[in-house]
CSV table of N, CA, C and O in Angstrom, one decimal:
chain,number,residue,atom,x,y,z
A,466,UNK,N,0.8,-1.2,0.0
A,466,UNK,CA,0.0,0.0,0.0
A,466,UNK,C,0.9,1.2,0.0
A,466,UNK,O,2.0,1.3,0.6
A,467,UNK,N,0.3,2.3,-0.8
A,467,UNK,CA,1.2,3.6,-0.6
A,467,UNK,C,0.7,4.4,-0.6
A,467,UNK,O,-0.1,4.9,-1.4
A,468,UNK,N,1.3,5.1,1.2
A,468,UNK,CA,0.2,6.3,1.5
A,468,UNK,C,1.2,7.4,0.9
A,468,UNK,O,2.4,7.2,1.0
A,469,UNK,N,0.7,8.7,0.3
A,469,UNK,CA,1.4,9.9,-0.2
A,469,UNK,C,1.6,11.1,1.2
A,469,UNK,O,1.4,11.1,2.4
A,470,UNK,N,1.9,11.8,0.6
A,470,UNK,CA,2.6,12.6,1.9
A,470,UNK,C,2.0,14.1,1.0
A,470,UNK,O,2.1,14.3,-0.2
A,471,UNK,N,1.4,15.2,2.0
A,471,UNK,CA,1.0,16.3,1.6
A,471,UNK,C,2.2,17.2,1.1
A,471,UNK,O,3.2,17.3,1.8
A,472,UNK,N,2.1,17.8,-0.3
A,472,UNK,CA,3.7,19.2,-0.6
A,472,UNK,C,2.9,20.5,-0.4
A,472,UNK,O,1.7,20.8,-0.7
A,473,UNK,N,3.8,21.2,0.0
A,473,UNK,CA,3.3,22.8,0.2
A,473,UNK,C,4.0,23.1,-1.4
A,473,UNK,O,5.1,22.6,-1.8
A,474,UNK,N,3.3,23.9,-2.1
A,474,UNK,CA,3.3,24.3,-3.0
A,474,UNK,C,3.7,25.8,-3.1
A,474,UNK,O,4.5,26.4,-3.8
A,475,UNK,N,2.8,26.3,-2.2
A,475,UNK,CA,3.2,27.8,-2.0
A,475,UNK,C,2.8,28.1,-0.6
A,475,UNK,O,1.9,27.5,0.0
A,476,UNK,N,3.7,29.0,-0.2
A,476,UNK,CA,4.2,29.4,1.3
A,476,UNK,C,4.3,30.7,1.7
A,476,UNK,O,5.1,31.6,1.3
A,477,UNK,N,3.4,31.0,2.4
A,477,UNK,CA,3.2,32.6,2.5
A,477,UNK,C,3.4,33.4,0.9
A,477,UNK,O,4.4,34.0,0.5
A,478,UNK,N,2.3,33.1,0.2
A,478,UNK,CA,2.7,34.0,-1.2
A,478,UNK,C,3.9,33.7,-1.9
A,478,UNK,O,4.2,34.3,-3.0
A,479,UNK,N,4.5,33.0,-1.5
A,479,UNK,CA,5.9,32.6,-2.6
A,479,UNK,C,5.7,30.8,-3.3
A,479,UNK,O,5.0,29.8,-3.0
A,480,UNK,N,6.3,31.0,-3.9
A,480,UNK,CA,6.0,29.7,-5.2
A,480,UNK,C,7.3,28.6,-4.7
A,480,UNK,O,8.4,29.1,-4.5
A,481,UNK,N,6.9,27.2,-4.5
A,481,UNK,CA,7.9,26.5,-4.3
A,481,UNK,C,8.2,25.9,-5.6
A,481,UNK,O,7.4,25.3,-6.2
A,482,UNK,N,9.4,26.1,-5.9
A,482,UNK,CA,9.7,25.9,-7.6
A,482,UNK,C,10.1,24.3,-7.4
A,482,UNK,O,9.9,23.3,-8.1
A,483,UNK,N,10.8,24.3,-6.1
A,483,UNK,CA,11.3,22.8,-5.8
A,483,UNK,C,10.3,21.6,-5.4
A,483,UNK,O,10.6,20.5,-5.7
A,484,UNK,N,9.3,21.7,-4.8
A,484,UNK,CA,8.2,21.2,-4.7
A,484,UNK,C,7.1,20.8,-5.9
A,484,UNK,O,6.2,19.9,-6.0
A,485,UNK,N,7.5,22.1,-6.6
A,485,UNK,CA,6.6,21.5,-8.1
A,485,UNK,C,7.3,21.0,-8.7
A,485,UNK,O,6.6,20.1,-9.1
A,486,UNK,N,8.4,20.8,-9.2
A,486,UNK,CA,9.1,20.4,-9.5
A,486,UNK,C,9.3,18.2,-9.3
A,486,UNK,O,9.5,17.2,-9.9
A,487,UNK,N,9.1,18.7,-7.7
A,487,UNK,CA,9.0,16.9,-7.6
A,487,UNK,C,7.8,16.3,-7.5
A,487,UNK,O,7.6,15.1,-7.5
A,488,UNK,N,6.7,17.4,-7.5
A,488,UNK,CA,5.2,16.3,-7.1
A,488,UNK,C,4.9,16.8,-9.1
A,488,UNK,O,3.8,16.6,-9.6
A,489,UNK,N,5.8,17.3,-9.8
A,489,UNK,CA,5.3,17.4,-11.0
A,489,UNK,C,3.9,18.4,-11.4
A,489,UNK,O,3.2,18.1,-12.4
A,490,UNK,N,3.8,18.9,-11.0
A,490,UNK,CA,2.4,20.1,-10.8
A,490,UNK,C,3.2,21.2,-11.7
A,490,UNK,O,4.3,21.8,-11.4
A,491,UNK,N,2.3,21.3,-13.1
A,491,UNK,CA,2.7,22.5,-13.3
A,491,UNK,C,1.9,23.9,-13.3
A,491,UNK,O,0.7,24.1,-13.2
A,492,UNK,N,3.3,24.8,-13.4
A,492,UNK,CA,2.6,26.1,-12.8
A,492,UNK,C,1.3,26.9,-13.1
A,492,UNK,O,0.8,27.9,-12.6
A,493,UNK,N,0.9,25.8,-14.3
A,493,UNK,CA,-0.2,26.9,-15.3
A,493,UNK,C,-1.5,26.0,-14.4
A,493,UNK,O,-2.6,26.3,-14.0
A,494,UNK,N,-0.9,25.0,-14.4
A,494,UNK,CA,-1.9,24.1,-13.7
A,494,UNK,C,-2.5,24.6,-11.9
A,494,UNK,O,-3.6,24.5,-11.5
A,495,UNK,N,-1.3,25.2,-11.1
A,495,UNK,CA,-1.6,25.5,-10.1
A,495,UNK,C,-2.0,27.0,-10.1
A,495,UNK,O,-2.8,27.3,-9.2
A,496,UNK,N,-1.7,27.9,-11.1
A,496,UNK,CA,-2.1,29.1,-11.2
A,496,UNK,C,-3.6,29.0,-11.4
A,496,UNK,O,-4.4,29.3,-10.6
A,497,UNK,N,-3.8,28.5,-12.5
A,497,UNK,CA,-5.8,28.2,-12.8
A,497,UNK,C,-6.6,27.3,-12.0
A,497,UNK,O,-7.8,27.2,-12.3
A,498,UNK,N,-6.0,26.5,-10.5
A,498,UNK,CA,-6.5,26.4,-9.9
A,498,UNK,C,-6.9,27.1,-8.7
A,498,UNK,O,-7.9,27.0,-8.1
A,499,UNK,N,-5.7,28.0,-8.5
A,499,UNK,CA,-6.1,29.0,-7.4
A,499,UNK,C,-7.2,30.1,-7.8
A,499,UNK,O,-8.1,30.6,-7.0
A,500,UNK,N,-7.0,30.2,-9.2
A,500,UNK,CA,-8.3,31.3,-9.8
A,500,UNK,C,-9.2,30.9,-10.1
A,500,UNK,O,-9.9,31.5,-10.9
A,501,UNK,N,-9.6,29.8,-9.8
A,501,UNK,CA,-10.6,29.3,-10.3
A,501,UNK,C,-11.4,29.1,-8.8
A,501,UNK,O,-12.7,29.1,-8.7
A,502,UNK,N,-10.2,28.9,-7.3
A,502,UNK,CA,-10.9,29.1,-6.2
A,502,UNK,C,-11.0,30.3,-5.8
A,502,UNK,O,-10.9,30.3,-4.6
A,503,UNK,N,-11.2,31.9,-6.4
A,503,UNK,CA,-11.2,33.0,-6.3
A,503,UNK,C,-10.3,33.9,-6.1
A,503,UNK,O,-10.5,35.1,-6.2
A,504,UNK,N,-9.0,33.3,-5.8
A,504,UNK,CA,-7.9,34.2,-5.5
A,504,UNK,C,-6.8,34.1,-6.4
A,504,UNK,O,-5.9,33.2,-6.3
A,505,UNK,N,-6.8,34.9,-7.2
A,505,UNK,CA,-6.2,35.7,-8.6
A,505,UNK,C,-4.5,35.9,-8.1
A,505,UNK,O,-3.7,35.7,-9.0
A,506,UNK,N,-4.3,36.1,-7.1
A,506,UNK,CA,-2.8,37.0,-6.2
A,506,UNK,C,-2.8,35.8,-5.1
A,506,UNK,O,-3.4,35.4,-4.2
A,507,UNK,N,-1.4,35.4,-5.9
A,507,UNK,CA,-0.9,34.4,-4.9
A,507,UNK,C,-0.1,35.0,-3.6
A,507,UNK,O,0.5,34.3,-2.8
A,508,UNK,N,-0.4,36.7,-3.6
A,508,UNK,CA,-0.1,36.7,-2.4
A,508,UNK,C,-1.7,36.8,-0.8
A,508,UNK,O,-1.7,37.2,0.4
A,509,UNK,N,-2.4,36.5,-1.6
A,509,UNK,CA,-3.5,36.6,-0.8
A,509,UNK,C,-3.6,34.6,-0.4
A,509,UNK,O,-4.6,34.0,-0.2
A,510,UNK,N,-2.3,34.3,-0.5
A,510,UNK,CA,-2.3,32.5,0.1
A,510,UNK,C,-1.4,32.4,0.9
A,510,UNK,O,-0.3,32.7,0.5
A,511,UNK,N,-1.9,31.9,2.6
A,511,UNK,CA,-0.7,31.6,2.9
A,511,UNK,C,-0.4,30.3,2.7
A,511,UNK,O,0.6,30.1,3.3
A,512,UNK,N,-0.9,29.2,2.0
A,512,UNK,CA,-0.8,28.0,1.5
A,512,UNK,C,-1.5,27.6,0.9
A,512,UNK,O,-2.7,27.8,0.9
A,513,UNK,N,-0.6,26.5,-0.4
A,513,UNK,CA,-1.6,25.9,-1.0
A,513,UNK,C,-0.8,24.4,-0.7
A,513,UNK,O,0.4,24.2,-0.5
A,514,UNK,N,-1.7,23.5,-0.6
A,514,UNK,CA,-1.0,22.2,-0.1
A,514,UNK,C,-1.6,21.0,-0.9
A,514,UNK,O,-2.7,20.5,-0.7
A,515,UNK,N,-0.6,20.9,-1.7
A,515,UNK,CA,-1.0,19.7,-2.6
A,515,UNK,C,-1.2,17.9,-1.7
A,515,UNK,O,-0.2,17.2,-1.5
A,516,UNK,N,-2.2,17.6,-1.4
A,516,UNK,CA,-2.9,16.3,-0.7
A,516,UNK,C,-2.7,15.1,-1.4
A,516,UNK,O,-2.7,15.0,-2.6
A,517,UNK,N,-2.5,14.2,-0.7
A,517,UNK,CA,-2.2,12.5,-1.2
A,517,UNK,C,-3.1,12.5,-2.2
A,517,UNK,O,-2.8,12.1,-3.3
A,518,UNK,N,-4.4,12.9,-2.1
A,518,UNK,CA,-5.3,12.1,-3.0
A,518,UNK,C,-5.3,13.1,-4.6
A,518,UNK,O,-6.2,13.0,-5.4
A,519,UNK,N,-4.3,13.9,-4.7
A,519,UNK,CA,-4.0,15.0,-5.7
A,519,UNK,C,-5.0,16.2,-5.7
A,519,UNK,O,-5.1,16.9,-6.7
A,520,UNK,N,-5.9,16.7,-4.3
A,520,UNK,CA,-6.6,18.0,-4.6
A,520,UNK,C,-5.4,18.9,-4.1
A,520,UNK,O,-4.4,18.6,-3.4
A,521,UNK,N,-5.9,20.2,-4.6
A,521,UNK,CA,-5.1,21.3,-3.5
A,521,UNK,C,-5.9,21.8,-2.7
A,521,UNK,O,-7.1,22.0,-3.1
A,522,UNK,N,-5.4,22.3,-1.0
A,522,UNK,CA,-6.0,22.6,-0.3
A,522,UNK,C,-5.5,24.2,-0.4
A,522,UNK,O,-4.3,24.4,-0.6
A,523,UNK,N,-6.5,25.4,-0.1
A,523,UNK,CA,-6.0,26.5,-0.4
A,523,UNK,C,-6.6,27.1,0.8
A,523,UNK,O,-7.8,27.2,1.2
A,524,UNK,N,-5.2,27.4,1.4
A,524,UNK,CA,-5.6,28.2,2.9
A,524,UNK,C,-5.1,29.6,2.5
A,524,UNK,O,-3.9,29.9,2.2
A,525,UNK,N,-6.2,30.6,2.5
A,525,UNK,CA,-5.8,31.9,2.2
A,525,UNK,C,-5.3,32.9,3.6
A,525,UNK,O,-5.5,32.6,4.7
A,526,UNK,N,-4.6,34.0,3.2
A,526,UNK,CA,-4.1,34.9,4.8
A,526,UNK,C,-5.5,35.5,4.8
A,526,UNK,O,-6.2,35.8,3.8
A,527,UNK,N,-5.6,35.6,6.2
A,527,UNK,CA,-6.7,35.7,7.2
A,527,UNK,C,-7.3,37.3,6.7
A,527,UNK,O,-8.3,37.7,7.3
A,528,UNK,N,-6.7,38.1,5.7
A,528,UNK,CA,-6.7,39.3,5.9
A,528,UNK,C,-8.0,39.5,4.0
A,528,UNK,O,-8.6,40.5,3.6
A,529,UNK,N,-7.8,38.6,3.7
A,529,UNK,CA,-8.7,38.1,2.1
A,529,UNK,C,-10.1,37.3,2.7
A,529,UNK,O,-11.2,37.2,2.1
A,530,UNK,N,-9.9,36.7,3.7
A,530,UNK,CA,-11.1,35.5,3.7
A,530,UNK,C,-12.6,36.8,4.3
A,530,UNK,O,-12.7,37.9,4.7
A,531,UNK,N,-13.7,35.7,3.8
A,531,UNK,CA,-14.6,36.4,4.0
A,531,UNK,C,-15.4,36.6,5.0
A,531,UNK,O,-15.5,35.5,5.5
A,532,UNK,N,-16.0,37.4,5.7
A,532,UNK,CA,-16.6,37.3,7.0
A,532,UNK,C,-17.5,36.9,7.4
A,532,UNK,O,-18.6,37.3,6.8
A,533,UNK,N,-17.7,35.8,8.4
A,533,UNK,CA,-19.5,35.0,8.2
A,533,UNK,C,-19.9,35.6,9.7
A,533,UNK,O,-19.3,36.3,10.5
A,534,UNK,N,-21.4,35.1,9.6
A,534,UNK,CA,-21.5,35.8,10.8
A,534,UNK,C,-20.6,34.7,12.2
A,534,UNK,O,-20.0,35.3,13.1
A,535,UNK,N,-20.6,33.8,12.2
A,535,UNK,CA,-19.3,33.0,13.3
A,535,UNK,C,-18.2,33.9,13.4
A,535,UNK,O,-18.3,34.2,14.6
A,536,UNK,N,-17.3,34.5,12.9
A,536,UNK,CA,-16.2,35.5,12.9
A,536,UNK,C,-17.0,37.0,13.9
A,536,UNK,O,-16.5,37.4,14.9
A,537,UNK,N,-18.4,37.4,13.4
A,537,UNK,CA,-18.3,38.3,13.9
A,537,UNK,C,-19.5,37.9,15.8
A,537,UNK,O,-19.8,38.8,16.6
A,538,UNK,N,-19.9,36.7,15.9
A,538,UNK,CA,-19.9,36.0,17.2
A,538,UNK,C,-21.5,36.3,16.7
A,538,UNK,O,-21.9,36.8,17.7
A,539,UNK,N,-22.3,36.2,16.1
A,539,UNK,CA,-23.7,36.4,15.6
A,539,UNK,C,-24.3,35.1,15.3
A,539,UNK,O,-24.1,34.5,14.2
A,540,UNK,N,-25.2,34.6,16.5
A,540,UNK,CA,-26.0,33.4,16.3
A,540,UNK,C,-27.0,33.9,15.1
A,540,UNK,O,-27.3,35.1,14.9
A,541,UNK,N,-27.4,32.6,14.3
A,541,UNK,CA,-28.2,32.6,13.1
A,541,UNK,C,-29.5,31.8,13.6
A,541,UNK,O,-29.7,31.1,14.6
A,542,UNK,N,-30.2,32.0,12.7
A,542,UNK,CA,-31.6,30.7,13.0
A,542,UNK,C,-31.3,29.7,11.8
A,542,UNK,O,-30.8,30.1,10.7
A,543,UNK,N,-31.5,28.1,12.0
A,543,UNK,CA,-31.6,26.8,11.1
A,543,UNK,C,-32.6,27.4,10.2
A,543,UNK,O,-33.6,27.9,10.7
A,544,UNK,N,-32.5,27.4,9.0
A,544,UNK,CA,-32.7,28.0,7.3
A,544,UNK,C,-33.6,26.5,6.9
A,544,UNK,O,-34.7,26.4,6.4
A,545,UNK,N,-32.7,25.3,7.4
A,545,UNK,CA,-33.3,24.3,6.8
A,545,UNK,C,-33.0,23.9,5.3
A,545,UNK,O,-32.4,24.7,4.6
A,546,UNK,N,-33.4,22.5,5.0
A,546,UNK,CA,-32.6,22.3,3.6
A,546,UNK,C,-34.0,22.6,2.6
A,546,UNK,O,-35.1,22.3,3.0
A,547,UNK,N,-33.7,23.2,1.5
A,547,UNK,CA,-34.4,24.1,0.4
A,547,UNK,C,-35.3,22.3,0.0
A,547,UNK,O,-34.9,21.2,0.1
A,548,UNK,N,-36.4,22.7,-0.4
A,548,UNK,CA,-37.2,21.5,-0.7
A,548,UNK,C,-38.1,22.4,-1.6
A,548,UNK,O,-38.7,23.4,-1.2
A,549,UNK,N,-38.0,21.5,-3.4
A,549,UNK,CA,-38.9,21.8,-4.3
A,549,UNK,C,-40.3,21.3,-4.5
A,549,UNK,O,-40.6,20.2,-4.4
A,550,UNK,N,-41.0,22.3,-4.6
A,550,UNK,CA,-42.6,21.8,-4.7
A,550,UNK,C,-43.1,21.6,-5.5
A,550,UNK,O,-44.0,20.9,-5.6
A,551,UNK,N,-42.3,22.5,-6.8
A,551,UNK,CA,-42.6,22.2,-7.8
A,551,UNK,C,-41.7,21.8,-9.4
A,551,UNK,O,-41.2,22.7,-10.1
A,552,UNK,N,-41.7,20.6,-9.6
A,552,UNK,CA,-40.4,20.3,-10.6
A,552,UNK,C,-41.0,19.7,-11.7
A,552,UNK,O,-41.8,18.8,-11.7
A,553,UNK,N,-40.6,20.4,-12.9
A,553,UNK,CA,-41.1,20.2,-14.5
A,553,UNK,C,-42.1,20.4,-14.4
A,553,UNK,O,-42.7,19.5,-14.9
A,554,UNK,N,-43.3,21.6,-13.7
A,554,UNK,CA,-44.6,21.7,-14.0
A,554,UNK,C,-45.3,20.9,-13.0
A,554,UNK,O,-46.4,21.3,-12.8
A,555,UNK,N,-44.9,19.6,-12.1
A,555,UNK,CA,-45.2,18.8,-11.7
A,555,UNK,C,-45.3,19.1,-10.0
A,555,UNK,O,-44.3,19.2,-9.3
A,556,UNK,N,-46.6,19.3,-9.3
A,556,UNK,CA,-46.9,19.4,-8.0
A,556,UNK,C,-46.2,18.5,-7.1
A,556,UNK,O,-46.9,17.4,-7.1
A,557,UNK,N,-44.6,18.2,-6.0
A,557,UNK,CA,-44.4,17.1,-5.1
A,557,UNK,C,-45.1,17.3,-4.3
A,557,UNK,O,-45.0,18.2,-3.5
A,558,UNK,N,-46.4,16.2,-4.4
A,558,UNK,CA,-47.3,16.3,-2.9
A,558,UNK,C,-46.7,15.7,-1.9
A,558,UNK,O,-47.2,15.9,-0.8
A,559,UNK,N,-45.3,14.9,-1.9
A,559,UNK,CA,-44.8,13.9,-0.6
A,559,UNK,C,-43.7,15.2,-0.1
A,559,UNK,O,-43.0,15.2,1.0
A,560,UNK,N,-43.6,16.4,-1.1
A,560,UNK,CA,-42.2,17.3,-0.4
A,560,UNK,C,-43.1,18.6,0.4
A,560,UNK,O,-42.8,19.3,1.4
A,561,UNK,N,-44.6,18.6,-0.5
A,561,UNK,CA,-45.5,19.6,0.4
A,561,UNK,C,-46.4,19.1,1.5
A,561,UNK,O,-47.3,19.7,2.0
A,562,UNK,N,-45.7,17.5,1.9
A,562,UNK,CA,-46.4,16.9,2.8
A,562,UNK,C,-45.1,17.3,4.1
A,562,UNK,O,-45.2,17.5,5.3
A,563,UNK,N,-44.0,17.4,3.4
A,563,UNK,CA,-42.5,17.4,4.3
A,563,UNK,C,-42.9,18.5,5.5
A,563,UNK,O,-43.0,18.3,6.7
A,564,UNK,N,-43.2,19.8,4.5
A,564,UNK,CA,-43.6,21.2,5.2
A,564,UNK,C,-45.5,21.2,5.9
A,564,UNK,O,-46.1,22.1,6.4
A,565,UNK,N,-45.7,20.0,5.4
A,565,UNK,CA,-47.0,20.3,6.2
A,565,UNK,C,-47.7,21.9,5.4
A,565,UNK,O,-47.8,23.0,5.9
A,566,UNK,N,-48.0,21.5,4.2
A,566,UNK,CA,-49.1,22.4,3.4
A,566,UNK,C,-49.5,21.3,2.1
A,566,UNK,O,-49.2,20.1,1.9
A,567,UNK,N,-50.2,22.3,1.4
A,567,UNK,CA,-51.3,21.6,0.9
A,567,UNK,C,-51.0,22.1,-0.6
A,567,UNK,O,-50.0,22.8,-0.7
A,568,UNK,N,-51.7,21.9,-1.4
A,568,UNK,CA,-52.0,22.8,-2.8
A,568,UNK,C,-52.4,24.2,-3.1
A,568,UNK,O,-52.4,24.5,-4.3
């Protein structure tokens, strides 16, 4: 069996040339995946860490991420999971049974 071992790819905003180099990741490949997880400026990462199972994990500096209400200490109310009532024209009476309503 062969377990892989995590590479840091980039390190506080700097590029490990030697790390891509051995896990074979190339740069066009790691650039369009950071942009493609929103962050254009690889100095808005303080890591990107390439995972045994080949994703990258992208830990951005604390000063880019976004603010939820948990960060600013703001309990929410349960939202609940979204349930269709109506799909292709077609009434779910077992999803409008879910919520307890009718037609």
């Amino acid at each position: 069996m062969f377990i892989g071992h995590p590479s840091i790819l980039i390190k506080h905003g700097k590029i490990s040339k030697k790390d891509l180099r051995k896990t074979r990741f190339s740069l066009v490949e790691l650039l369009s995946t950071i942009r493609a997880a929103g962050y254009p400026n690889i100095r808005d990462i303080d890591y990107v860490i390439l995972e045994p199972n080949g994703e990258l994990s992208i830990l951005p500096n604390q000063s880019v991420v976004n603010l939820t209400p948990r960060h600013l200490n703001i309990e929410t109310d349960y939202q609940g999971l979204p349930i269709a009532m109506v799909v292709e024209g077609k009434i779910q009476h077992k999803n409008l049974k879910l919520i307890q309503k009718d037609e």
